[in-house]
PDB file of C-alpha atoms in Angstrom:
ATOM      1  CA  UNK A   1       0.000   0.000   0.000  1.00  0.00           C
ATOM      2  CA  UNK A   2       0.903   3.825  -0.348  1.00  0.00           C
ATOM      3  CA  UNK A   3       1.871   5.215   2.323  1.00  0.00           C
ATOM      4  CA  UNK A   4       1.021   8.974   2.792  1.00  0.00           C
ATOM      5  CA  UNK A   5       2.521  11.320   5.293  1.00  0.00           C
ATOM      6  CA  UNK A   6       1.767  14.338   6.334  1.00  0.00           C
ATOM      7  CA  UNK A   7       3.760  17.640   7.767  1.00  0.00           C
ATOM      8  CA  UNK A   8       3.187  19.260   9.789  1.00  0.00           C
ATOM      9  CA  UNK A   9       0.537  17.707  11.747  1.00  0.00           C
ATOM     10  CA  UNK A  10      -0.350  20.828  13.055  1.00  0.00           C
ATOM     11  CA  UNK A  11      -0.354  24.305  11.822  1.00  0.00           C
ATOM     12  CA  UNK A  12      -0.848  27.749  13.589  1.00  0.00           C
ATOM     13  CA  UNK A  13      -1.018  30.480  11.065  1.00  0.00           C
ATOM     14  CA  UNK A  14      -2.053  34.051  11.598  1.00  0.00           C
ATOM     15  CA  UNK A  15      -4.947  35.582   9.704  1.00  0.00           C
ATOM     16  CA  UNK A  16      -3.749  37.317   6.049  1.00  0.00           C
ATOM     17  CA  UNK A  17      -0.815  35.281   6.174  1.00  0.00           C
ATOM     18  CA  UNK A  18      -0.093  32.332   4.279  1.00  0.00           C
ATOM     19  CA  UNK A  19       0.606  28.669   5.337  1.00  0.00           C
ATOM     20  CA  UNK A  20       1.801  25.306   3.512  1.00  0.00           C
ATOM     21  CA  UNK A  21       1.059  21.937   4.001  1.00  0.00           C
ATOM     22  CA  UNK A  22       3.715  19.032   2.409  1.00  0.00           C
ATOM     23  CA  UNK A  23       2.897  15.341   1.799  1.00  0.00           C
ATOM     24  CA  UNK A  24       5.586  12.778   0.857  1.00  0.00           C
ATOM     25  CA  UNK A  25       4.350   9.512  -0.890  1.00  0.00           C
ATOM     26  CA  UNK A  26       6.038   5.908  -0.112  1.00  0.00           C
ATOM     27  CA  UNK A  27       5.698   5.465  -3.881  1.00  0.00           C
ATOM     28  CA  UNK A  28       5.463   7.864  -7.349  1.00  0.00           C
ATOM     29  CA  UNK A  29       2.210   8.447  -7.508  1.00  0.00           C
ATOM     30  CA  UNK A  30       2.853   8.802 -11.700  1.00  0.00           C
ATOM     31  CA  UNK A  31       0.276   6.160 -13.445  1.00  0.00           C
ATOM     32  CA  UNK A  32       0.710   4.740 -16.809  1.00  0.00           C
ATOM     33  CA  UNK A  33      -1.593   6.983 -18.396  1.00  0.00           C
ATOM     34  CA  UNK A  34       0.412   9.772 -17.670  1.00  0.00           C
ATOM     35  CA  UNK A  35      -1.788  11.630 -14.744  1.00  0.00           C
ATOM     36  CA  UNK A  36      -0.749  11.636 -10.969  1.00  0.00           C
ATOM     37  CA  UNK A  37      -3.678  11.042  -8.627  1.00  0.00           C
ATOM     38  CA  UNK A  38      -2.394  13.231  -5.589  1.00  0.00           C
ATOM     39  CA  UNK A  39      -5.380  15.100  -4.233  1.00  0.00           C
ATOM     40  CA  UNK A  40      -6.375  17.633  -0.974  1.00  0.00           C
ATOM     41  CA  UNK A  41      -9.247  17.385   1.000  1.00  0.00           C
ATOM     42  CA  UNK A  42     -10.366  20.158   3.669  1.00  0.00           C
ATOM     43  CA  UNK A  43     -12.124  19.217   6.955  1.00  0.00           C
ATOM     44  CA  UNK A  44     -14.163  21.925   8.682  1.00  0.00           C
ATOM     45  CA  UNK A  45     -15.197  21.303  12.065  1.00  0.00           C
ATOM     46  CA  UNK A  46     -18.533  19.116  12.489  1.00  0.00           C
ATOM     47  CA  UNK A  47     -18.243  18.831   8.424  1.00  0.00           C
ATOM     48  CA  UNK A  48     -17.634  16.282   6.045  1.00  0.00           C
ATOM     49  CA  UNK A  49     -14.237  16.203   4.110  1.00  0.00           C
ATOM     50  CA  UNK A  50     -14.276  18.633   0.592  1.00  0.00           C
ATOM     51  CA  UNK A  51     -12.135  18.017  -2.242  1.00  0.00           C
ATOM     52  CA  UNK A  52      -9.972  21.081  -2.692  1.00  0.00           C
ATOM     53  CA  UNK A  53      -7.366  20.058  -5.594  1.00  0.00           C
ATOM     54  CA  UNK A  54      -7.126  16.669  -7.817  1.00  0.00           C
ATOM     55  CA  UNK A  55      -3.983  15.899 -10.111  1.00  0.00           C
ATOM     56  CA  UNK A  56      -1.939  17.542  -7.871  1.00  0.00           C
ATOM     57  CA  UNK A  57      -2.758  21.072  -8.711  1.00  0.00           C
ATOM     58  CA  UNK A  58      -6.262  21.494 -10.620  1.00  0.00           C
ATOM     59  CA  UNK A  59      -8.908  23.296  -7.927  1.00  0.00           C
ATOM     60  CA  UNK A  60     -12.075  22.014  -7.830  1.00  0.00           C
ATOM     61  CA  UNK A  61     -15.449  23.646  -8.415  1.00  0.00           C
ATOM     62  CA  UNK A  62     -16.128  26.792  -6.336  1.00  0.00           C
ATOM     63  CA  UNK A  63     -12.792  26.423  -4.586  1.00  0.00           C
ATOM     64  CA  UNK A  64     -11.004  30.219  -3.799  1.00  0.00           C
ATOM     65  CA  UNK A  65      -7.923  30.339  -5.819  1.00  0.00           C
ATOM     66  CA  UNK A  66      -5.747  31.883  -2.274  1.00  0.00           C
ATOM     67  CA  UNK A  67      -5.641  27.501  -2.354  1.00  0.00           C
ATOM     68  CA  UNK A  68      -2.797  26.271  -4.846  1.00  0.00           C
ATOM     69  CA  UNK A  69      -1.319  22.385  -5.187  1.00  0.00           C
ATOM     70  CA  UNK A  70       2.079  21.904  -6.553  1.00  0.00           C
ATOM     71  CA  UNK A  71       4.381  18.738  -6.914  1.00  0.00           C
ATOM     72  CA  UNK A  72       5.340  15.498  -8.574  1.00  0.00           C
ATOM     73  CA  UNK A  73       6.570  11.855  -7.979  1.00  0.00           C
ATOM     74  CA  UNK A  74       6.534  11.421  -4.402  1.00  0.00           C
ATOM     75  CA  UNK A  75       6.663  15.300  -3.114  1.00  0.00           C
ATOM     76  CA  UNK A  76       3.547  17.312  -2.924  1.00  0.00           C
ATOM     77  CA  UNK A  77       2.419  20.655  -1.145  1.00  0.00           C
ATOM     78  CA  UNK A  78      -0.898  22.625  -0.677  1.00  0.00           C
ATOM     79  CA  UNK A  79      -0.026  26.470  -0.206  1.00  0.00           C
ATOM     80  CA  UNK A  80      -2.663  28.789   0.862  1.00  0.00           C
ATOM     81  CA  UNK A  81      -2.112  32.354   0.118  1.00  0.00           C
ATOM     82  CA  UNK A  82      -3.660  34.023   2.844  1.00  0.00           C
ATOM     83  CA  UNK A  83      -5.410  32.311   5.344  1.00  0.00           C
ATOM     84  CA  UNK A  84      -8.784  33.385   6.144  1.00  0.00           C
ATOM     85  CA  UNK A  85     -11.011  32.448   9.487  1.00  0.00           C
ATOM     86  CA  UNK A  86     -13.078  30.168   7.307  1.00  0.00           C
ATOM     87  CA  UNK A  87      -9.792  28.267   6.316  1.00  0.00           C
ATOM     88  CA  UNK A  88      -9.826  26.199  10.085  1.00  0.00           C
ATOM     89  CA  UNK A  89      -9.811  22.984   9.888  1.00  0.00           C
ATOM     90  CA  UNK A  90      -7.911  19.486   8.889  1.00  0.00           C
ATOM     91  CA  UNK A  91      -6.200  19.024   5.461  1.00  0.00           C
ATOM     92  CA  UNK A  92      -5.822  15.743   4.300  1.00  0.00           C
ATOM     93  CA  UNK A  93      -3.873  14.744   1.223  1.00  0.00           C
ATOM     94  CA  UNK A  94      -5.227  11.568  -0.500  1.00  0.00           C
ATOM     95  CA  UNK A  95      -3.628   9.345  -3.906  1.00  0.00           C
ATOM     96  CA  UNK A  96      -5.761   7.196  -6.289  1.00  0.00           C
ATOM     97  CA  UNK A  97      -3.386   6.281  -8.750  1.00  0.00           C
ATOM     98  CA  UNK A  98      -3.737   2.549  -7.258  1.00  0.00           C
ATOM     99  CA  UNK A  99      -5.610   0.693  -4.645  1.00  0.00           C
ATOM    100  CA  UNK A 100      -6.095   0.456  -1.961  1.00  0.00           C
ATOM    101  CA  UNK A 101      -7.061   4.617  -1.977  1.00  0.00           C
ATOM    102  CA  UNK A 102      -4.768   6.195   1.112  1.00  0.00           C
ATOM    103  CA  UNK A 103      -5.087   9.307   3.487  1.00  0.00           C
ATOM    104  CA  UNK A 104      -2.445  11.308   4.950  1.00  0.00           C
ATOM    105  CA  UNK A 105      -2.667  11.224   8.541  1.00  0.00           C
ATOM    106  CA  UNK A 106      -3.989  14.870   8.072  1.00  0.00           C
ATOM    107  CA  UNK A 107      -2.771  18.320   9.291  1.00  0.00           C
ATOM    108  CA  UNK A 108      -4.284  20.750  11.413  1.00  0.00           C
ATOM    109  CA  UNK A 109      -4.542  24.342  10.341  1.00  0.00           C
ATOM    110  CA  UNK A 110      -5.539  27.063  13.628  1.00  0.00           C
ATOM    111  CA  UNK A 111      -5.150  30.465  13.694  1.00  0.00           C
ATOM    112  CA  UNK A 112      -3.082  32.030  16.049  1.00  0.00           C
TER     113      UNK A 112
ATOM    114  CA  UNK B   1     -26.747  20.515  -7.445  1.00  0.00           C
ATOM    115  CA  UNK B   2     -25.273  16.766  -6.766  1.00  0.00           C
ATOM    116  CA  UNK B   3     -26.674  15.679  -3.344  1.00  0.00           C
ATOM    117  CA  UNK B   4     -25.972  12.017  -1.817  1.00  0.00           C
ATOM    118  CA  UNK B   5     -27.831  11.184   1.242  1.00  0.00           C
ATOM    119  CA  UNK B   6     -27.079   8.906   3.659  1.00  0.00           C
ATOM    120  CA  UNK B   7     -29.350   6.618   5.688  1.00  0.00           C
ATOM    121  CA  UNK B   8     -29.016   3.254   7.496  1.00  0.00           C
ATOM    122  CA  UNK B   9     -26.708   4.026  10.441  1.00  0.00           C
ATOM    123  CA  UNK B  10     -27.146   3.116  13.980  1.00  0.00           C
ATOM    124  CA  UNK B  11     -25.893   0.897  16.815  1.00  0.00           C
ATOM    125  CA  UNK B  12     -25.038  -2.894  16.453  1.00  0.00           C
ATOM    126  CA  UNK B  13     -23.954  -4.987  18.774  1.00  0.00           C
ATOM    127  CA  UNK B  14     -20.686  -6.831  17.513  1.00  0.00           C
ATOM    128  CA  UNK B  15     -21.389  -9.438  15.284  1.00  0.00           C
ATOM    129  CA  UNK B  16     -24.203  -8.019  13.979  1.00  0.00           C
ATOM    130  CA  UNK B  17     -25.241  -6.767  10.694  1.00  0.00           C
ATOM    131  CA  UNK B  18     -25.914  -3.236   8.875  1.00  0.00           C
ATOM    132  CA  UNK B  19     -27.057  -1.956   5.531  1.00  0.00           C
ATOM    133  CA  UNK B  20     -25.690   1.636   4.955  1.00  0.00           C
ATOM    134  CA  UNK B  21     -27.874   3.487   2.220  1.00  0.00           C
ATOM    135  CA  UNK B  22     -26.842   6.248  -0.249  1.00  0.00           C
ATOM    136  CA  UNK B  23     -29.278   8.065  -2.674  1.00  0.00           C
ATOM    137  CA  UNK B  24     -28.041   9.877  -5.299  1.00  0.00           C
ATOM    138  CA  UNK B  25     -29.366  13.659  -6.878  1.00  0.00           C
ATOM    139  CA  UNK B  26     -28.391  16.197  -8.782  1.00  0.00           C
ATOM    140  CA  UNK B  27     -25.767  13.895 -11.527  1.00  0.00           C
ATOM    141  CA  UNK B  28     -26.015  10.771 -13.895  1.00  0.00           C
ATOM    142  CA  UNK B  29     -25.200   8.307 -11.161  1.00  0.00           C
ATOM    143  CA  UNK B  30     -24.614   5.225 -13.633  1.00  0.00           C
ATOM    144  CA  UNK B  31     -22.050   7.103 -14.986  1.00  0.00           C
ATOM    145  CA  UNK B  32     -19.517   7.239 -11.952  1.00  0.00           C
ATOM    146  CA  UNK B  33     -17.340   4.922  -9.501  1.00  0.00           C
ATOM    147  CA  UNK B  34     -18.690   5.563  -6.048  1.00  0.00           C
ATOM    148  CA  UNK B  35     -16.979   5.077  -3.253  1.00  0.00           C
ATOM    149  CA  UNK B  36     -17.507   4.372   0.802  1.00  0.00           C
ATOM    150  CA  UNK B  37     -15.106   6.096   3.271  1.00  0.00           C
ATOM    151  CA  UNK B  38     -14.910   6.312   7.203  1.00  0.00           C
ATOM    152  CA  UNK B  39     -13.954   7.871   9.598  1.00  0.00           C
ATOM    153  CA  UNK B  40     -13.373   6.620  13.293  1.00  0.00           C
ATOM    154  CA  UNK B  41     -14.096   9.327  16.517  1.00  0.00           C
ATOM    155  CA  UNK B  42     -11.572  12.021  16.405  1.00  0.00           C
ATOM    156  CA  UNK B  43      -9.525   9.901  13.924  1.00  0.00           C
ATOM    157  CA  UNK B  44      -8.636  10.582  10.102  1.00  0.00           C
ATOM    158  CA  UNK B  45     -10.299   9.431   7.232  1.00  0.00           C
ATOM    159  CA  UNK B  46     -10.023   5.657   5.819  1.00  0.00           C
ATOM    160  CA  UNK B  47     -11.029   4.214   2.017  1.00  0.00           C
ATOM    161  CA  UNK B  48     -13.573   1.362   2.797  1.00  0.00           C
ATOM    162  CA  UNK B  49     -14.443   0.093  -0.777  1.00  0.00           C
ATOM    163  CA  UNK B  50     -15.047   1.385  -4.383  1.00  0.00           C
ATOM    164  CA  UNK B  51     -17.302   0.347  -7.046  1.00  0.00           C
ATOM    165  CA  UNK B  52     -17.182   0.330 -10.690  1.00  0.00           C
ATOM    166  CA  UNK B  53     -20.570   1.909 -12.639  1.00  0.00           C
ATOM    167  CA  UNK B  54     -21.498  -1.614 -13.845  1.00  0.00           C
ATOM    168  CA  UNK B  55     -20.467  -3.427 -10.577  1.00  0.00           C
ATOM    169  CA  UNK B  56     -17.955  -5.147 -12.918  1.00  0.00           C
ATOM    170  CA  UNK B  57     -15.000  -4.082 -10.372  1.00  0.00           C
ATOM    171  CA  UNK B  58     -15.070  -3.844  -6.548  1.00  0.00           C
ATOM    172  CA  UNK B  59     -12.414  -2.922  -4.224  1.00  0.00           C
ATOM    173  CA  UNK B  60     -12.203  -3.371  -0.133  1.00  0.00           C
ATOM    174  CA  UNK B  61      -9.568  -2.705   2.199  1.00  0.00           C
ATOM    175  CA  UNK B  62      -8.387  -5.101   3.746  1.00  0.00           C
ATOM    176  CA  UNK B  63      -9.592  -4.950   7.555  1.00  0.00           C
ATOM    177  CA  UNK B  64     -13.331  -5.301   5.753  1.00  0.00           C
ATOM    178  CA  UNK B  65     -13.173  -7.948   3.044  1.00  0.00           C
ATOM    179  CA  UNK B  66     -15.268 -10.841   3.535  1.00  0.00           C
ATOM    180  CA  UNK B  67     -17.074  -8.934   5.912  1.00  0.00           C
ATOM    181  CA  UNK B  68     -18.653  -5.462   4.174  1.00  0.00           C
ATOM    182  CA  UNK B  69     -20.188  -5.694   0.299  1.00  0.00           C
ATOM    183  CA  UNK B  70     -20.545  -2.808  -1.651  1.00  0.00           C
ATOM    184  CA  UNK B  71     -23.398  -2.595  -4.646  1.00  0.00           C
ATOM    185  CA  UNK B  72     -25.735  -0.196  -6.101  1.00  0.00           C
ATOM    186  CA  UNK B  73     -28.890   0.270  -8.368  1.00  0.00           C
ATOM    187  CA  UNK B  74     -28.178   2.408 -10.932  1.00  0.00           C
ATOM    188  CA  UNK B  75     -32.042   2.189 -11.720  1.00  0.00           C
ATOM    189  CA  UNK B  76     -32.786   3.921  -8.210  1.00  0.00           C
ATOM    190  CA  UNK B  77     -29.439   5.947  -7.913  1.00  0.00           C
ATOM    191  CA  UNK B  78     -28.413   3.986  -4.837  1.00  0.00           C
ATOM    192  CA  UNK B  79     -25.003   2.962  -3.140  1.00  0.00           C
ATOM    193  CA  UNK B  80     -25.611   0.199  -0.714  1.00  0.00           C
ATOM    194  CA  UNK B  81     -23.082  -1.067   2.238  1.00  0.00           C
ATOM    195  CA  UNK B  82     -23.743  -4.243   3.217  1.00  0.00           C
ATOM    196  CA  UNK B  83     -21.728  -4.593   6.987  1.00  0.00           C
ATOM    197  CA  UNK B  84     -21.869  -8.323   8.448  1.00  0.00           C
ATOM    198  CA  UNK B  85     -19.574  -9.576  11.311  1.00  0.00           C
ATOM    199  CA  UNK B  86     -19.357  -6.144  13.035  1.00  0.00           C
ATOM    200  CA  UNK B  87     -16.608  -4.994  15.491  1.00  0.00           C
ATOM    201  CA  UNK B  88     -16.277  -2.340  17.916  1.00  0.00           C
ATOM    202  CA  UNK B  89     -13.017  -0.858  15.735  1.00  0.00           C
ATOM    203  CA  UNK B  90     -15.916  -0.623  12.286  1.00  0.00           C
ATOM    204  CA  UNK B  91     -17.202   2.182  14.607  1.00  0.00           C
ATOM    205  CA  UNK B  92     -16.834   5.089  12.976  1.00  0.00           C
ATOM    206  CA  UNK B  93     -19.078   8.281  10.524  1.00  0.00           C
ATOM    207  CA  UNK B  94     -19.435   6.336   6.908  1.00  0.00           C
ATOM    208  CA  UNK B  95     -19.279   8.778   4.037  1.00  0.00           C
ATOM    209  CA  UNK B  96     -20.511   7.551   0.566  1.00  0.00           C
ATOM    210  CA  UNK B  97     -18.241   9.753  -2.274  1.00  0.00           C
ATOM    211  CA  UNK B  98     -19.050  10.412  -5.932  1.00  0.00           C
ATOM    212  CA  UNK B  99     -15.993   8.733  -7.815  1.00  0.00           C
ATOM    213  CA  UNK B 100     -12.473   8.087  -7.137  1.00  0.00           C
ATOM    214  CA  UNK B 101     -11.635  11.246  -6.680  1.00  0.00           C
ATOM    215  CA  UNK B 102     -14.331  12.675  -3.663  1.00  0.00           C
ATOM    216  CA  UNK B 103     -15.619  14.971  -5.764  1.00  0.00           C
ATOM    217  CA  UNK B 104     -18.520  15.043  -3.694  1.00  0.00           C
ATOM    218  CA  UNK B 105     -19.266  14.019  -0.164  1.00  0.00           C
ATOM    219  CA  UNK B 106     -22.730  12.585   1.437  1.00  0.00           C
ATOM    220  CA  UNK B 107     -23.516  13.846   5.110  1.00  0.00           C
ATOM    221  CA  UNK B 108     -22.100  11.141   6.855  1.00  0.00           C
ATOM    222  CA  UNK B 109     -23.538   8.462   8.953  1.00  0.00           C
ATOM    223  CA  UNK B 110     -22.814   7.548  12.400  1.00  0.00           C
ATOM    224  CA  UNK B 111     -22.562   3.450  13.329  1.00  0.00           C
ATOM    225  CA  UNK B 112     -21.534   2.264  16.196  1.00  0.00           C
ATOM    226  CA  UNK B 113     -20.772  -1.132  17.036  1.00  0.00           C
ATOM    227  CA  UNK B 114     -20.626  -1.777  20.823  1.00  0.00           C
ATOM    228  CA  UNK B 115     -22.646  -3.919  23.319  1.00  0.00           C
TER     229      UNK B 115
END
C-alpha cells in the first residue's frame, strides 16, 4: 500500500498570512496513463471532508484560488495564500493512482 | 446541485449486521465509480471500498473484506453497504463519495458497534 505522510501535523497560522502543508508519498504516484492522482481534501469542524485540488494542482469547483497544489513523484504541497477564518480545519492529502485509496494522517490548520 | 444522502446508520452490537444506504441527486449516477469512506471518533479518514458503474470491479480494504459488500442500483441511484460480522473498531461516521476522486461528499452516517 501507499503510504502517505503528512507535515506538519499541526499548523498555527495568523490571519492574512499564508501557510503550507507538504505530503511525501512511499511510492510515485505517476500512473501509466500519464496523470498523478495526488489530491487535498479540507475538513471543517462538524463537516464532512471537501475536495480542494485533484492531479496535484487542478482546484475544484467553487474552490477560492488563495488555495494552490504543486508537486510530482513522491513530493507534494498545498499552499494557501492568505489564510482566512473560514480556512480552520484538517487538510488531508489523498492518492488514487492505485488501490487500496490512502489518506495522509492529516494536518491541522488554527489560527493564532 | 449533486446531493448524496445517507441513511441506514445506527448501533449494532458486535457481530451483527448493517445496511448503509446512499441516494443519489443532482448527476447521472450510472455514470460514476462511487466510493464508501470512514472515519473513526476524532480519527482521520479511511477508504472502505469502491465500485465500478457496472459493478464489474469492486475494491475493499483489507480490515473489511469478507465482511462489508458494496453494490448499487443504478435504476434507483443507490449505493448500498452491506456490513456483516461487526466490530467495535468498524465504529466510525461512513461517508458515501461520488468517484475516485471525492468529488462530492454525502452527510455522513454515524454506526456504532458496541454492546
Amino acid at each position: 500500500d501507499v503510504v502517505m505522510t503528512q507535515s506538519p501535523l499541526s499548523s498555527p497560522v495568523t490571519l492574512g498570512q499564508p501557510a503550507s502543508i507538504s505530503c511525501r508519498s512511499s511510492q510515485s504516484l505517476l500512473q501509466s496513463d500519464g496523470n498523478t492522482y495526488l489530491s487535498w481534501l479540507q475538513q471543517r469542524p462538524g463537516q464532512p471532508p471537501r475536495l480542494l485540488i485533484y492531479k496535484i494542482s487542478n482546484r475544484f469547483s467553487g474552490v477560492p484560488d488563495r488555495f494552490s497544489g504543486s508537486g510530482a513523484g513522491t513530493d507534494f504541497t498545498l499552499k494557501i495564500s492568505r489564510v482566512e477564518a473560514e480556512d480552520v480545519g484538517v487538510y488531508y492529502c489523498m492518492q488514487v493512482t492505485q488501490f487500496p485509496v490512502t489518506f495522509g494522517q492529516g494536518t491541522k490548520l488554527e489560527i493564532k | 446541485e449533486v446531493h448524496l444522502v445517507q441513511s441506514g446508520g445506527g448501533l449494532v452490537q458486535p457481530g451483527g449486521s448493517l445496511t448503509l444506504s446512499c441516494a443519489a441527486s443532482g448527476f447521472t449516477f450510472s455514470a460514476y465509480w462511487m466510493t464508501w469512506v470512514r472515519q473513526a471518533p476524532g480519527k482521520g479518514l479511511e477508504w472502505v471500498a469502491n465500485i465500478k458503474q457496472d459493478e464489474s470491479e469492486k475494491y475493499y480494504v483489507d480490515s473489511v473484506k469478507g465482511r462489508f459488500t458494496i453494490s448499487r442500483d443504478n435504476a434507483k441511484n443507490s449505493l448500498y453497504l452491506q456490513m456483516n460480522s461487526l466490530r467495535a473498531e468498524d465504529t466510525a461516521v461512513y461517508y458515501c463519495v461520488r468517484s475516485v476522486t471525492a468529488e462530492y461528499w454525502g452527510q455522513g452516517i454515524l454506526v456504532t458497534v458496541s454492546s
